[in-house]
Coordinates of C-alpha atoms and ligand atoms in Angstrom, one line a residue:
X1 CA -4.0 10.0 -28.6
X2 CA -5.0 9.7 -25.0
X3 CA -6.8 12.5 -23.1
X4 CA -3.6 12.9 -20.9
X5 CA -1.3 13.3 -23.9
X6 CA -3.6 16.0 -25.4
X7 CA -3.0 18.1 -22.3
X8 CA 0.8 18.0 -22.4
X9 CA 2.5 21.5 -22.6
X10 CA 6.0 22.8 -22.5
X11 CA 5.6 23.3 -18.8
X12 CA 4.1 19.9 -17.9
X13 CA 5.8 18.4 -14.9
X14 CA 6.3 14.6 -14.7
X15 CA 5.1 12.3 -12.0
X16 CA 6.0 8.6 -12.3
X17 CA 5.8 5.1 -10.8
X18 CA 8.8 2.8 -11.0
X19 CA 8.3 -0.9 -10.6
X20 CA 9.2 -4.3 -12.0
X21 CA 6.8 -5.3 -13.2
X22 CA 4.8 -2.1 -13.5
X23 CA 2.3 -3.0 -16.2
X24 CA -0.3 -4.0 -13.6
X25 CA -0.2 -0.7 -11.7
X26 CA -3.4 1.2 -11.3
X27 CA -1.6 4.3 -10.0
X28 CA -1.3 5.9 -13.5
X29 CA -5.1 5.7 -14.0
X30 CA -5.8 6.9 -10.5
X31 CA -3.4 9.9 -10.4
X32 CA -4.1 11.0 -14.0
X33 CA -7.8 11.0 -13.1
X34 CA -7.1 13.3 -10.2
X35 CA -4.8 15.5 -12.3
X36 CA -7.5 15.9 -15.0
X37 CA -10.2 16.6 -12.4
X38 CA -8.1 19.4 -10.9
X39 CA -6.9 20.7 -14.3
X40 CA -3.2 20.5 -13.2
X41 CA -0.4 20.7 -15.8
X42 CA 1.0 17.3 -14.7
X43 CA 1.3 13.8 -16.1
X44 CA 1.8 10.5 -14.3
X45 CA 3.8 7.9 -16.2
X46 CA 4.7 4.2 -15.5
X47 CA 8.3 3.2 -16.0
X48 CA 9.6 -0.4 -15.8
X49 CA 12.8 -0.1 -13.8
X50 CA 14.9 -3.2 -13.1
X51 CA 16.3 -3.3 -9.5
X52 CA 19.9 -2.9 -10.8
X53 CA 18.9 0.2 -12.7
X54 CA 17.1 2.0 -9.8
X55 CA 20.1 4.1 -9.0
X56 CA 20.3 5.4 -12.6
X57 CA 16.5 5.9 -12.6
X58 CA 16.7 8.0 -9.4
X59 CA 19.6 10.0 -10.9
X60 CA 17.3 10.6 -13.9
X61 CA 14.6 11.9 -11.5
X62 CA 17.1 14.4 -10.2
X63 CA 18.5 15.4 -13.6
X64 CA 15.0 15.8 -15.2
X65 CA 13.5 17.3 -12.1
X66 CA 10.5 14.9 -12.0
X67 CA 8.0 16.4 -9.5
X68 CA 7.6 13.1 -7.7
X69 CA 7.7 9.3 -8.0
X70 CA 6.0 6.3 -6.5
X71 CA 7.9 3.1 -6.1
X72 CA 6.4 -0.3 -6.1
X73 CA 7.5 -4.0 -5.9
X74 CA 10.4 -4.8 -5.6
X75 CA 12.0 -1.3 -5.3
X76 CA 10.7 0.1 -2.0
X77 CA 13.4 -1.1 0.3
X78 CA 16.3 -0.3 -2.1
X79 CA 15.1 3.2 -2.5
X80 CA 15.9 4.0 1.2
X81 CA 19.6 4.4 0.4
X82 CA 19.0 6.6 -2.7
X83 CA 17.3 9.6 -1.2
X84 CA 18.7 12.7 0.6
X85 CA 16.4 12.2 3.6
X86 CA 13.7 10.0 5.0
X87 CA 10.6 10.7 7.0
X88 CA 10.6 9.2 10.4
X89 CA 7.9 6.7 9.2
X90 CA 9.9 5.6 6.2
X91 CA 13.0 5.2 8.3
X92 CA 11.1 3.0 10.8
X93 CA 9.5 0.8 8.2
X94 CA 12.7 0.7 6.1
X95 CA 10.7 1.3 2.9
X96 CA 10.0 4.2 0.5
X97 CA 7.0 4.3 -1.8
X98 CA 7.1 8.1 -2.5
X99 CA 9.9 10.4 -3.6
X100 CA 9.2 14.1 -3.3
X101 CA 11.2 17.4 -3.1
X102 CA 11.6 19.4 0.0
X103 CA 13.8 22.5 -0.1
X104 CA 15.8 21.0 -3.0
X105 CA 16.3 17.7 -1.3
X106 CA 14.9 14.4 -2.7
X107 CA 13.0 12.9 0.2
X108 CA 11.6 9.4 0.8
X109 CA 8.2 8.8 2.4
X110 CA 6.2 5.6 3.1
X111 CA 2.5 6.4 2.7
X112 CA 1.2 2.8 3.0
X113 CA 0.8 2.9 6.8
X114 CA -0.9 6.3 6.8
X115 CA -3.1 5.3 3.9
X116 CA -4.2 2.2 5.7
X117 CA -5.0 4.1 8.9
X118 CA -7.0 6.8 7.1
X119 CA -9.1 4.1 5.3
X120 CA -9.7 2.4 8.7
X121 CA -10.7 5.6 10.4
X122 CA -13.0 6.4 7.5
X123 CA -14.6 2.9 7.9
X124 CA -15.3 3.5 11.6
X125 CA -12.1 3.7 13.6
X126 CA -9.2 1.8 15.1
X127 CA -9.6 -1.6 16.8
X128 CA -8.2 -2.6 20.3
X129 CA -6.7 -5.8 18.9
X130 CA -5.7 -6.7 15.4
X131 CA -4.7 -10.0 13.8
X132 CA -2.2 -9.2 11.1
X133 CA -1.4 -11.9 8.5
X134 CA 1.9 -11.2 6.7
X135 CA 5.2 -9.6 7.7
X136 CA 6.3 -8.6 4.2
X137 CA 6.5 -5.0 3.0
X138 CA 2.9 -4.1 3.6
X139 CA 2.7 -6.1 6.8
X140 CA 5.6 -4.1 8.2
X141 CA 4.0 -0.8 7.3
X142 CA 0.7 -1.8 8.8
X143 CA 2.2 -3.3 12.0
X144 CA 4.2 -0.1 12.7
X145 CA 1.2 2.1 12.0
X146 CA -1.1 0.1 14.3
X147 CA 1.5 -0.2 17.0
X148 CA 2.1 3.6 17.0
X149 CA -1.5 4.1 17.7
X150 CA -1.6 1.7 20.7
X151 CA -3.4 -1.2 18.9
X152 CA -2.5 -4.7 20.3
X153 CA -1.1 -6.8 17.5
X154 CA -1.2 -10.6 16.9
X155 CA 1.1 -11.4 14.0
X156 CA 1.4 -14.5 11.9
X157 CA 3.6 -15.0 8.9
X158 CA 4.4 -18.1 6.7
X159 CA 8.1 -17.6 7.5
X160 CA 7.9 -17.2 11.3
X161 CA 11.4 -15.8 11.6
X162 CA 10.3 -12.7 9.6
X163 CA 7.4 -12.1 12.0
X164 CA 9.7 -12.5 15.0
X165 CA 12.2 -10.0 13.6
X166 CA 9.4 -7.5 13.0
X167 CA 8.0 -7.9 16.5
X168 CA 11.5 -7.3 17.9
X169 CA 11.9 -4.2 15.8
X170 CA 8.6 -2.8 17.0
X171 CA 9.6 -3.6 20.5
X172 CA 7.8 -3.5 23.9
X173 CA 5.0 -6.1 24.4
X174 CA 2.8 -4.7 21.7
X175 CA 3.2 -7.6 19.2
X176 CA 2.5 -11.3 19.9
X177 CA 3.7 -13.7 17.3
X178 CA 1.7 -16.9 16.6
X179 CA 2.2 -19.7 14.1
X180 CA 0.3 -19.6 10.8
X181 CA -1.5 -22.9 11.6
X182 CA -5.3 -23.1 11.4
X183 CA -5.9 -23.7 15.1
X184 CA -3.7 -20.8 16.3
X185 CA -5.3 -18.5 13.7
X186 CA -8.9 -19.5 14.8
X187 CA -8.1 -18.7 18.4
X188 CA -6.5 -15.3 17.5
X189 CA -9.6 -14.5 15.4
X190 CA -11.8 -14.9 18.4
X191 CA -9.7 -12.2 20.2
X192 CA -9.2 -9.8 17.3
X193 CA -11.8 -7.2 16.4
X194 CA -9.8 -6.5 13.2
X195 CA -8.2 -9.1 10.9
X196 CA -5.9 -7.7 8.2
X197 CA -4.6 -9.8 5.3
X198 CA -1.2 -8.4 4.3
X199 CA -0.2 -11.6 2.4
X200 CA -0.6 -11.9 -1.4
X201 CA -2.8 -15.0 -0.8
X202 CA -6.0 -14.6 -2.9
X203 CA -4.5 -12.0 -5.3
X204 CA -5.2 -12.4 -9.0
X205 CA -4.5 -14.8 -10.8
X206 CA -4.5 -17.1 -7.7
X207 CA -8.1 -16.2 -6.7
X208 CA -10.4 -18.4 -4.7
X209 CA -7.8 -19.1 -1.9
X210 CA -7.9 -17.6 1.6
X211 CA -5.3 -17.4 4.4
X212 CA -8.0 -18.3 6.9
X213 CA -10.6 -21.1 7.2
X214 CA -14.1 -19.7 7.0
X215 CA -15.0 -20.9 10.5
X216 CA -12.4 -18.6 12.0
X217 CA -14.4 -15.5 11.1
X218 CA -17.2 -14.1 13.2
X219 CA -19.9 -11.4 13.3
X220 CA -18.9 -8.1 14.7
X221 CA -15.4 -8.4 13.4
X222 CA -13.9 -6.2 10.6
X223 CA -11.9 -8.2 8.0
X224 CA -9.6 -6.0 5.9
X225 CA -7.9 -7.6 2.8
X226 CA -5.1 -5.4 1.4
X227 CA -5.6 -7.3 -1.9
X228 CA -7.8 -5.3 -4.2
X229 CA -7.6 -7.5 -7.3
X230 CA -10.1 -9.1 -7.2
X231 CA -12.2 -6.5 -5.2
X232 CA -13.9 -9.4 -3.4
X233 CA -11.4 -12.1 -2.4
X234 CA -12.4 -15.5 -1.0
X235 CA -11.4 -14.1 2.5
X236 CA -13.9 -11.2 2.1
X237 CA -16.6 -13.5 0.7
X238 CA -16.2 -15.7 3.8
X239 CA -16.2 -12.6 6.1
X240 CA -19.5 -11.4 4.5
X241 CA -21.0 -14.9 5.0
X242 CA -19.9 -15.0 8.6
X243 CA -21.6 -11.6 9.3
X244 CA -18.2 -9.8 9.6
X245 CA -17.6 -6.5 7.9
X246 CA -15.5 -6.8 4.8
X247 CA -13.1 -4.1 3.5
X248 CA -11.0 -4.4 0.4
X249 CA -7.7 -2.8 -0.4
X250 CA -9.1 -0.2 -2.9
X251 CA -9.6 2.5 -0.3
X252 CA -6.1 2.0 1.1
X253 CA -4.7 2.3 -2.4
X254 CA -6.6 5.6 -2.9
X255 CA -5.6 7.0 0.5
X256 CA -1.9 6.1 0.1
X257 CA -2.0 7.7 -3.3
X258 CA -3.7 10.8 -1.9
X259 CA -0.9 11.2 0.7
X260 CA 1.7 11.1 -2.1
X261 CA -0.4 13.5 -4.2
X262 CA -0.5 16.1 -1.4
X263 CA 3.3 15.9 -0.9
X264 CA 3.9 16.5 -4.6
X265 CA 1.3 19.2 -5.3
X266 CA 0.1 20.7 -1.9
X267 CA -3.4 20.2 -3.3
X268 CA -6.2 18.0 -1.9
X269 CA -7.0 15.3 -4.4
X270 CA -10.5 14.1 -5.2
X271 CA -10.6 10.7 -3.5
X272 CA -13.8 9.6 -5.1
X273 CA -12.5 10.4 -8.6
X274 CA -9.4 8.3 -7.8
X275 CA -11.4 5.4 -6.5
X276 CA -13.7 5.4 -9.6
X277 CA -10.5 5.3 -11.8
X278 CA -9.2 2.3 -9.8
X279 CA -12.5 0.5 -10.1
X280 CA -12.7 1.2 -13.8
X281 CA -9.1 -0.2 -14.2
X282 CA -10.0 -3.3 -12.2
X283 CA -13.1 -3.9 -14.4
X284 CA -11.0 -3.7 -17.6
X285 CA -8.6 -6.3 -16.1
X286 CA -11.4 -8.7 -15.1
Ligands
NAP301 P1 5.6 -8.8 0.0 O1 6.5 -7.9 0.7 O2 6.2 -9.6 -1.1 O3 5.1 -9.9 1.1 C1 4.3 -10.9 0.8 C2 3.7 -11.5 2.1 O4 2.8 -12.6 1.7 C3 4.7 -12.2 3.0 O5 4.3 -12.1 4.3 C4 4.7 -13.6 2.5 O6 5.1 -14.5 3.5 C5 3.2 -13.8 2.3 N1 2.9 -14.9 1.4 C6 3.1 -15.0 0.1 N2 2.6 -16.1 -0.4 C7 2.1 -16.8 0.6 C8 1.4 -18.1 0.8 N3 1.2 -18.9 -0.3 N4 1.0 -18.4 2.0 C9 1.1 -17.6 3.1 N5 1.8 -16.4 3.0 C10 2.2 -16.0 1.8 O7 4.3 -8.1 -0.5 P2 3.5 -6.8 0.0 O8 4.1 -5.6 -0.6 O9 3.5 -6.9 1.5 O10 2.1 -7.1 -0.6 C11 1.2 -8.1 0.0 C12 -0.2 -7.9 -0.6 O11 -0.7 -6.6 -0.2 C13 -0.2 -7.9 -2.1 O12 -1.4 -8.6 -2.6 C14 -0.3 -6.4 -2.5 O13 -1.0 -6.2 -3.7 C15 -1.2 -5.9 -1.4 N6 -0.9 -4.5 -1.1 C16 -2.0 -3.6 -1.2 C17 -1.8 -2.3 -0.9 C18 -3.0 -1.4 -1.0 O14 -2.8 -0.2 -1.1 N7 -4.2 -1.9 -1.0 C19 -0.6 -1.8 -0.6 C20 0.5 -2.7 -0.5 C21 0.3 -4.0 -0.8 P3 6.7 -15.0 3.6 O15 7.4 -13.9 4.5 O16 6.7 -16.3 4.3 O17 7.2 -15.0 2.2

């Protein structure tokens, strides 16, 4: 029997992550570590939910009064239409990764953008210009979060139409869309003091590949890879070799989880305990 199961009581409240697949998620280890460290009567459980069952699953959250839920791939966009209300951030991004209760209403929040910004501030602050690679779910959250803080964005996506649509949604002249070609990316890298990979390129099991050629990176630049499995991607190894500052996605994972945890419990979670649990989980997978 696991340590978590031993602590279940008649009053234990349930937190959950819904995804499809969900088996890879490190959120249960991360949140249960925080719950144990704080001695809370909560348990965080992963559920595999097929997209066509999400409506039923959210009805279950209401019926069983789960304290809160995280949503992961591919459910974040669909969840927007299943809640009673959205935070302004979730409405802008069009994505929900956290369900929580506010005055009896089931609310949707997106903590990816705030989690990313907190991890960046912790690592030294916001850049003037960022090159963002990827206009998928996380690319959207990160572009909106950076644009809101006045950061100039250069955006490239494999499917250019998706990048153009995102730039239009963000509006004004804050986002410049460029092609995903090597020469355009090299040029953009010279200008950007932050490069963020929001694509899945380099993610396990397809390790060893990078969205940028090594010669694009330079000293004095911060290179942030949202991918956290493996903790050092080919992009981050190239960044290190070029004298740039590498940051992996672990701290963003921890910070976005911490935002959710605060909404659910009102308690400040132990970030270092959460990070240690994530690193332990990654080691087990390696
Ligand atoms: P997503 O919505 O599925 O978007 C995937 C993105 O990757 C799209 O921009 C897609 O381009 C691009 N892409 C996929 N394969 C590519 C390839 N071979 N070459 C170039 N571009 C490619 O996924 P997501 O939710 O944004 O997640 C992206 C990555 O961020 C994943 O590795 C995920 O684990 C990570 N992530 C980390 C955190 C964290 O807390 N650290 C949070 C969220 C996500 P197209 O538009 O052309 O398909």
